[in-house]
CSV table of C-alpha atoms and ligand atoms in Angstrom, one decimal:
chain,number,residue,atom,x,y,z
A,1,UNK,CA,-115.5,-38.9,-125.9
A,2,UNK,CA,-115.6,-41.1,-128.8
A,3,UNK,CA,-113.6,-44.2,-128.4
A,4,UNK,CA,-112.1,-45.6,-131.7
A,5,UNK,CA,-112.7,-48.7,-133.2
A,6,UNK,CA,-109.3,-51.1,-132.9
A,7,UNK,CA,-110.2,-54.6,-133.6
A,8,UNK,CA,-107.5,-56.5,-132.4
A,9,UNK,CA,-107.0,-58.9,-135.6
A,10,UNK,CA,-106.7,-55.8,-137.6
A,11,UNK,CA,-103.0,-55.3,-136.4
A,12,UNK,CA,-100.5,-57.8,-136.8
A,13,UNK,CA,-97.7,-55.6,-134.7
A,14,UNK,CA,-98.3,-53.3,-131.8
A,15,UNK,CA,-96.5,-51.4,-130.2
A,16,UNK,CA,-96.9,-49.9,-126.5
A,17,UNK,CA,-94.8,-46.9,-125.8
A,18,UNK,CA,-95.0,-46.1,-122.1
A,19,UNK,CA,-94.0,-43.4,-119.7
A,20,UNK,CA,-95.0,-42.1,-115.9
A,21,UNK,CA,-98.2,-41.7,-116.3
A,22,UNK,CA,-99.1,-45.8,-116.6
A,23,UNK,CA,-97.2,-46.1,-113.1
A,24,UNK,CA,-99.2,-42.9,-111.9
A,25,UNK,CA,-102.3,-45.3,-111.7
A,26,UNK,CA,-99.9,-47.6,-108.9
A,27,UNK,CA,-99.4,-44.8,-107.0
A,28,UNK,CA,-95.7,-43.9,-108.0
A,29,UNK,CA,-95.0,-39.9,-108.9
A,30,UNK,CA,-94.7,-38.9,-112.4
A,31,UNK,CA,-91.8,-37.0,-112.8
A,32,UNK,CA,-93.3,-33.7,-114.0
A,33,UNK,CA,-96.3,-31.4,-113.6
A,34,UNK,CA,-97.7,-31.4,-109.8
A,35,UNK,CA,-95.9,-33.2,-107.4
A,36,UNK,CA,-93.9,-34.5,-110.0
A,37,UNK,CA,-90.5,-35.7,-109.3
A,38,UNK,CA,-88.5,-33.5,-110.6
A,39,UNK,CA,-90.0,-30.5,-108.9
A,40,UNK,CA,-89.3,-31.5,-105.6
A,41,UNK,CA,-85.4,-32.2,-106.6
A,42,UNK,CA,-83.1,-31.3,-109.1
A,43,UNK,CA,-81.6,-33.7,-111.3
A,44,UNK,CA,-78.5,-32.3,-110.7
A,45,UNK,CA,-78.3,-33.2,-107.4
A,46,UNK,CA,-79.8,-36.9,-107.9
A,47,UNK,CA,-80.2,-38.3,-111.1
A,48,UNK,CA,-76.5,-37.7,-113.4
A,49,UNK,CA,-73.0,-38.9,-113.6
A,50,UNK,CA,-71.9,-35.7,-112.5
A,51,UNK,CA,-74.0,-35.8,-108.9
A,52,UNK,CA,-72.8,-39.6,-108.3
A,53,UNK,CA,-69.1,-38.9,-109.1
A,54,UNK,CA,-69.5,-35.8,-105.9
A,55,UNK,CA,-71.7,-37.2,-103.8
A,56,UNK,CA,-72.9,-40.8,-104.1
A,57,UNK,CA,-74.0,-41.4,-101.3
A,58,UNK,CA,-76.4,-38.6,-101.6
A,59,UNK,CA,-77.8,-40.2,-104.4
A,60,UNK,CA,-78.3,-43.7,-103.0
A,61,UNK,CA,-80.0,-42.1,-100.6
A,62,UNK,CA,-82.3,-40.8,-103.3
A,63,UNK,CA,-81.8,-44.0,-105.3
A,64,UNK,CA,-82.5,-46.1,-102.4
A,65,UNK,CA,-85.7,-44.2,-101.5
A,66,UNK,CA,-87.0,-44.2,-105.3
A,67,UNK,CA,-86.3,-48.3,-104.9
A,68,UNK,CA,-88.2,-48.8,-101.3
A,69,UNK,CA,-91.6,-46.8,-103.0
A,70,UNK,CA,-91.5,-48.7,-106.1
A,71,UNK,CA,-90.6,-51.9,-105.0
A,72,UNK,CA,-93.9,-51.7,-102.4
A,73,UNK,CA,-96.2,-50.5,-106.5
A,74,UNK,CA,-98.3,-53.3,-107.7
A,75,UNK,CA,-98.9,-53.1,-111.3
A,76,UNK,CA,-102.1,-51.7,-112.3
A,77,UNK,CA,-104.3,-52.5,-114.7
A,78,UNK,CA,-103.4,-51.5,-117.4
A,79,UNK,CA,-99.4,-52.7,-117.1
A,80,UNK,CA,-101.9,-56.2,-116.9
A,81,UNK,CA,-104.0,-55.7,-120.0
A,82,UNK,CA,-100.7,-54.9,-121.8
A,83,UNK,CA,-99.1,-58.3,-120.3
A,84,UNK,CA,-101.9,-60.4,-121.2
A,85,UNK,CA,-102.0,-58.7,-125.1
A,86,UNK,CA,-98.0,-59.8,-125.1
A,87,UNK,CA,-98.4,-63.2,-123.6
A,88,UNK,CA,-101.3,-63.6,-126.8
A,89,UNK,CA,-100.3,-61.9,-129.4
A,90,UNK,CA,-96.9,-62.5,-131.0
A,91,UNK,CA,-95.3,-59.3,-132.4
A,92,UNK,CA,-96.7,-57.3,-129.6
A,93,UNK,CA,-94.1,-55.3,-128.1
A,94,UNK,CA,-93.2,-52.9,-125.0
A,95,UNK,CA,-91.2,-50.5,-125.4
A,96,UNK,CA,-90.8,-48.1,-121.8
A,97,UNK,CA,-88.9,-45.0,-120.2
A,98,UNK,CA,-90.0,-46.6,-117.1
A,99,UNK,CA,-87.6,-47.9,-114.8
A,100,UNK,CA,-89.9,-49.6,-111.8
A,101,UNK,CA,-90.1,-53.3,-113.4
A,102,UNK,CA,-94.0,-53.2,-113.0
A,103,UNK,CA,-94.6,-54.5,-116.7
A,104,UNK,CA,-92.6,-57.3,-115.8
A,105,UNK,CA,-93.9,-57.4,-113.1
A,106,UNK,CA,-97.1,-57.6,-114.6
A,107,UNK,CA,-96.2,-61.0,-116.8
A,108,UNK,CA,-94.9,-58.5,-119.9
A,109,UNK,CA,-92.1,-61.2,-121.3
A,110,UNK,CA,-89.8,-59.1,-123.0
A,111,UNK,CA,-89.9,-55.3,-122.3
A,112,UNK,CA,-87.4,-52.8,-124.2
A,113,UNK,CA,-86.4,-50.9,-121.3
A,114,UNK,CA,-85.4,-47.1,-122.6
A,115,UNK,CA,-83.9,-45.7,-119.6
A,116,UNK,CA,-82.4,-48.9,-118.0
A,117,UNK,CA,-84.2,-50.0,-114.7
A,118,UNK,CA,-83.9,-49.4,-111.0
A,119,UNK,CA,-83.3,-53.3,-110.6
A,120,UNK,CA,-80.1,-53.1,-112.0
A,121,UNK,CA,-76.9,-52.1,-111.3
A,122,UNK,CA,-73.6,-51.9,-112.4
A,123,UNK,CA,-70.3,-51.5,-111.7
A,124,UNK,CA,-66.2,-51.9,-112.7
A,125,UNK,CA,-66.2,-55.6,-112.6
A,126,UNK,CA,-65.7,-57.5,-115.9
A,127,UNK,CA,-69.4,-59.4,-115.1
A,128,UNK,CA,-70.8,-56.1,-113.3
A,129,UNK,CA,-74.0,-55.7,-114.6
A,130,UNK,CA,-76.2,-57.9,-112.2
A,131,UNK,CA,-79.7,-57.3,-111.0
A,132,UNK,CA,-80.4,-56.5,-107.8
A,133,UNK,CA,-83.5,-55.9,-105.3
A,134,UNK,CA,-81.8,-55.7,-102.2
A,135,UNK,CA,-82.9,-52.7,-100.2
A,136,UNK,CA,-80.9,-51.2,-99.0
A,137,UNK,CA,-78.1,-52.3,-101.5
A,138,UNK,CA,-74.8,-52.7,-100.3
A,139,UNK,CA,-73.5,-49.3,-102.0
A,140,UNK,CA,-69.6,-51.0,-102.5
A,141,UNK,CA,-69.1,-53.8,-104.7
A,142,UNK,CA,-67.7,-56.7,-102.1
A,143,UNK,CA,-65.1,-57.6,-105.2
A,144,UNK,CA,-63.8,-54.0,-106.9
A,145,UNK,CA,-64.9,-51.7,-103.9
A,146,UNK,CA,-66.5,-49.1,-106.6
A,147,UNK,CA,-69.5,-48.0,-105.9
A,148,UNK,CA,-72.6,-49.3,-108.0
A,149,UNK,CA,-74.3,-47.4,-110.0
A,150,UNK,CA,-78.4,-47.9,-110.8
A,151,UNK,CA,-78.4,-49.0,-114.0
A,152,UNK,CA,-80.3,-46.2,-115.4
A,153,UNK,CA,-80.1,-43.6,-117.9
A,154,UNK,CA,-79.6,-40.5,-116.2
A,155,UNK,CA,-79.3,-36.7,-117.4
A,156,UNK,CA,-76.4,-35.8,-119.7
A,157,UNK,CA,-75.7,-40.1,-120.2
A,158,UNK,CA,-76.1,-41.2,-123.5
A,159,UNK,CA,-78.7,-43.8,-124.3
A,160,UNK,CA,-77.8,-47.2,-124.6
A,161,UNK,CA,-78.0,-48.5,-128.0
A,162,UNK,CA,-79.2,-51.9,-127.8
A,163,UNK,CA,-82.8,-50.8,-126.4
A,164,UNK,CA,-82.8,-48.0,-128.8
A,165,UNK,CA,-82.1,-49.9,-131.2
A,166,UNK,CA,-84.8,-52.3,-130.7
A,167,UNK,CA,-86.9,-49.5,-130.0
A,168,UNK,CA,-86.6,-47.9,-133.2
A,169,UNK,CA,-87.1,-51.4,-135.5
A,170,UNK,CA,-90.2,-52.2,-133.2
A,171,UNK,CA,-91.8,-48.9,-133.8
A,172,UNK,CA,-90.7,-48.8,-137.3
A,173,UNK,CA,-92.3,-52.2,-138.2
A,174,UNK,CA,-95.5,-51.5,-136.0
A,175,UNK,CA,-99.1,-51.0,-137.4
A,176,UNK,CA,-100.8,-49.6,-134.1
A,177,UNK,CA,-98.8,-47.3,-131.8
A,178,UNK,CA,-100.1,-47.0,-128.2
A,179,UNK,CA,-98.6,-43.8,-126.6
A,180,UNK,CA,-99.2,-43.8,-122.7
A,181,UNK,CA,-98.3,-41.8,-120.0
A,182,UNK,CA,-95.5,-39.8,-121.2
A,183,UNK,CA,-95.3,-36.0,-121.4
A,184,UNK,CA,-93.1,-36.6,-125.1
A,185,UNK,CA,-90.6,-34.0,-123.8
A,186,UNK,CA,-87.5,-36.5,-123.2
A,187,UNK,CA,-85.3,-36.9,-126.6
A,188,UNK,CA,-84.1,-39.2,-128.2
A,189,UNK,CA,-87.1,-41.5,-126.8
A,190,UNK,CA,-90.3,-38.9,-127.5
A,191,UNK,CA,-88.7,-38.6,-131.3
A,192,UNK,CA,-89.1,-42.8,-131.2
A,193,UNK,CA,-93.1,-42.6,-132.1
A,194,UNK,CA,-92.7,-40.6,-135.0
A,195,UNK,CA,-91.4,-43.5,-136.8
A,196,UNK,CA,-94.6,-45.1,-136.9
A,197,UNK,CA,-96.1,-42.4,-138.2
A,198,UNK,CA,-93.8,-42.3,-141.0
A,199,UNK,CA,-94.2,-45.9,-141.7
A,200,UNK,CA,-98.5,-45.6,-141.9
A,201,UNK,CA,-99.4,-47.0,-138.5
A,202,UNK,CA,-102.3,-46.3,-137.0
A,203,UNK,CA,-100.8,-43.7,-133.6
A,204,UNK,CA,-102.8,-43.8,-130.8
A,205,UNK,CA,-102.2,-41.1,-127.6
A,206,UNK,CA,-103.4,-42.4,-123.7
A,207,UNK,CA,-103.1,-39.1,-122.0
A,208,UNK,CA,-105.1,-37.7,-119.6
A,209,UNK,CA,-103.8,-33.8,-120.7
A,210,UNK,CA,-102.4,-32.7,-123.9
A,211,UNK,CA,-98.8,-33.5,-124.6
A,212,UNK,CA,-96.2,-31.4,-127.1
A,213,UNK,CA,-96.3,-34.1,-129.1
A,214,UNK,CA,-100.2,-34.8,-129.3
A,215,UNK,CA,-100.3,-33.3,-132.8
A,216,UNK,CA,-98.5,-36.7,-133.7
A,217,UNK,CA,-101.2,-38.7,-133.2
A,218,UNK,CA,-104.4,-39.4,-135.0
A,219,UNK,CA,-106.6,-40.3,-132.1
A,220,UNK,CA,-105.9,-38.4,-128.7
A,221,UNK,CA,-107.8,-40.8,-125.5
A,222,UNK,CA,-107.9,-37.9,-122.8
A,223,UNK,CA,-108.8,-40.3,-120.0
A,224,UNK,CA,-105.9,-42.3,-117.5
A,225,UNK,CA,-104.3,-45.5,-119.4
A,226,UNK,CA,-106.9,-48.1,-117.3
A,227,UNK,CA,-109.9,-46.8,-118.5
A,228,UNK,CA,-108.6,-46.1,-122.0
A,229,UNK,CA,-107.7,-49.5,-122.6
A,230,UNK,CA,-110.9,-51.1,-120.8
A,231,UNK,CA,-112.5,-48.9,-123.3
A,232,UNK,CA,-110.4,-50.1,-126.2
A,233,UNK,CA,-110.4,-53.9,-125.6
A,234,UNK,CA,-112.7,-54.2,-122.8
A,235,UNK,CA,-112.2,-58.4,-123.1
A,236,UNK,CA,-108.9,-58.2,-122.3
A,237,UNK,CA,-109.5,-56.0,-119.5
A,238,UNK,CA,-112.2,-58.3,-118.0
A,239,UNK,CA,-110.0,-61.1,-118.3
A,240,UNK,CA,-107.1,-58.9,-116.6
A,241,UNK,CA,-109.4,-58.0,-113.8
B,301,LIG,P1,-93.6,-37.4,-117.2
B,301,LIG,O1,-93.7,-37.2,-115.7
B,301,LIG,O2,-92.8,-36.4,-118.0
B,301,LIG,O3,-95.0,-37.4,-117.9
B,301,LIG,C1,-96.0,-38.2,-117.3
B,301,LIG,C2,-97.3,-38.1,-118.2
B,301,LIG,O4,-98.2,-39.0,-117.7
B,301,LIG,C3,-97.9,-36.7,-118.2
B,301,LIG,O5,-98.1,-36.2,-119.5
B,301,LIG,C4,-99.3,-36.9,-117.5
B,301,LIG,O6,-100.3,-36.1,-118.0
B,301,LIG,C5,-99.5,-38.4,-117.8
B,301,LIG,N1,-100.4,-39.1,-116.9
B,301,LIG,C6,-100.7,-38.8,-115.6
B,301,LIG,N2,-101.6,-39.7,-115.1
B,301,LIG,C7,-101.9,-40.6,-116.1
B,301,LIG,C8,-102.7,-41.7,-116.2
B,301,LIG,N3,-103.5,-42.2,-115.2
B,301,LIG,N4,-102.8,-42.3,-117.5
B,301,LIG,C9,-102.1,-41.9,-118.5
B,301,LIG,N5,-101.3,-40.8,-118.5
B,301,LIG,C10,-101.2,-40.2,-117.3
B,301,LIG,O7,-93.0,-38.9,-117.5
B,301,LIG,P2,-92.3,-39.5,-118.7
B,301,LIG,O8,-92.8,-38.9,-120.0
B,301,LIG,O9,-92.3,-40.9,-118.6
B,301,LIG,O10,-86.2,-40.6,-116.9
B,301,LIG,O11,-90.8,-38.9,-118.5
B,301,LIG,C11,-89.8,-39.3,-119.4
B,301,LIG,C12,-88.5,-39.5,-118.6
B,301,LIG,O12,-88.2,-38.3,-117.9
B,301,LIG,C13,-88.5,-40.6,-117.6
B,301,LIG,O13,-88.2,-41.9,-118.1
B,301,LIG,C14,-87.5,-40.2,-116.6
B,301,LIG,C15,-87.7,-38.7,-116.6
B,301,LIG,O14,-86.5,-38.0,-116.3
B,301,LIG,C16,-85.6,-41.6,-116.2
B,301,LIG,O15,-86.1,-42.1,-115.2
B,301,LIG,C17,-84.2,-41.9,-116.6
């Protein structure tokens, strides 16, 4: 496979738009294809408002599971490659649907966080929103008795605008797009790199298998997100060994 050319001091703003597959590399299941996430339960069950409001313990149990595996993931390579081209490179921003923490985790210093993040919670109190890494959680909030909910976007919620909205001016403002690790199927988020198509930036897809929305992009890297970026910049990779 041909590996583009991307010098580094060619783009003033990049942006890295990441999904599953990144995590994939830290051993955490993506949530589609085999042994994907959401073929072994249905969302309905686990992952909406409607599920919680039924049963919620049932999906702390889930919840609380999903928190355990991730918070055992180290971030991988390429979560650190991505860090270190933040912590260097004004402009450069992150912009996930994941919800593990690893690119924080990683030494990412401000990560746009799509679909919320298993680290928070939330519930009816006026100062609700806290995060949290106790596992297990205490379910009940000691001061309003409601249970928390994981601060994430579920099925059937709406998106929460301040992320999207930062989102949308990051991407709209980049000049290199980084796609990684998502299957693009997930709307309003997998409409979010078309933006930098529109705008003239360079779109760039990490994805081991095609995607719905590879016909977006103008270079496709069919190879897992670590190797594509050691290919890409392998200095930075050294240096994030
Ligand atoms: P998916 O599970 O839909 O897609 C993961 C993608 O990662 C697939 O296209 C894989 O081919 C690719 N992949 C696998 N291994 C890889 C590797 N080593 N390097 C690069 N890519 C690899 O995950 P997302 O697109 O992130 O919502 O899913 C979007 C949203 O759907 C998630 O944010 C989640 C889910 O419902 C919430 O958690 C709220």
């Amino acid at each position: 496979m041909t590996i583009p050319v991307l010098p580094l001091d060619r783009y003033e703003r990049i942006v890295f738009f990441t999904g599953a597959g990144l995590s994939a590399e830290c051993g955490l299941p993506t949530y589609r294809g085999a042994g994907g996430i959401w073929s072994e339960y249905n969302y309905e069950d686990f992952a909406c408002q409607r599920a919680f409001d039924r049963d919620p313990e049932k999906v702390w149990d889930f919840h609380d599971e999903r928190r355990r595996i991730m918070g055992e993931a180290e971030p991988g390579l390429a979560h650190r490659v991505i860090a270190r081209l933040q912590q260097e490179r004004a402009g450069t921003a992150i912009v996930t649907q994941n919800i593990d923490g690893l690119h924080q985790q990683a030494g990412a210093t401000e990560v746009i966080e799509l679909h919320g993040s298993v680290w928070r919670v939330r519930c009816r109190c006026p100062d609700g929103l806290q995060e949290n890494h106790d596992q297990p959680i205490e379910r009940q909030c000691p001061a309003c008795s409601a249970y928390r909910r994981p601060d994430i976007v579920w099925f059937e919620d709406p998106m929460q605008e301040g992320p999207l909205r930062a989102a949308a001016t990051a991407i709209a403002e980049c000049d290199l797009l980084v796609s990684i690790g998502t299957s693009g199927v997930v709307y309003p988020a997998a409409a979010l790199p078309q933006l930098a198509r529109q705008t003239g930036a360079m779109c760039v897809e990490i994805n081991p298998e095609e995607t719905e929305v590879s016909g977006q992009y103008q270079v496709n890297l069919r190879m897992g997100a670590s190797e594509a970026l050691s290919s890409l910049w392998p200095e930075v990779a050294e240096m994030s060994r």
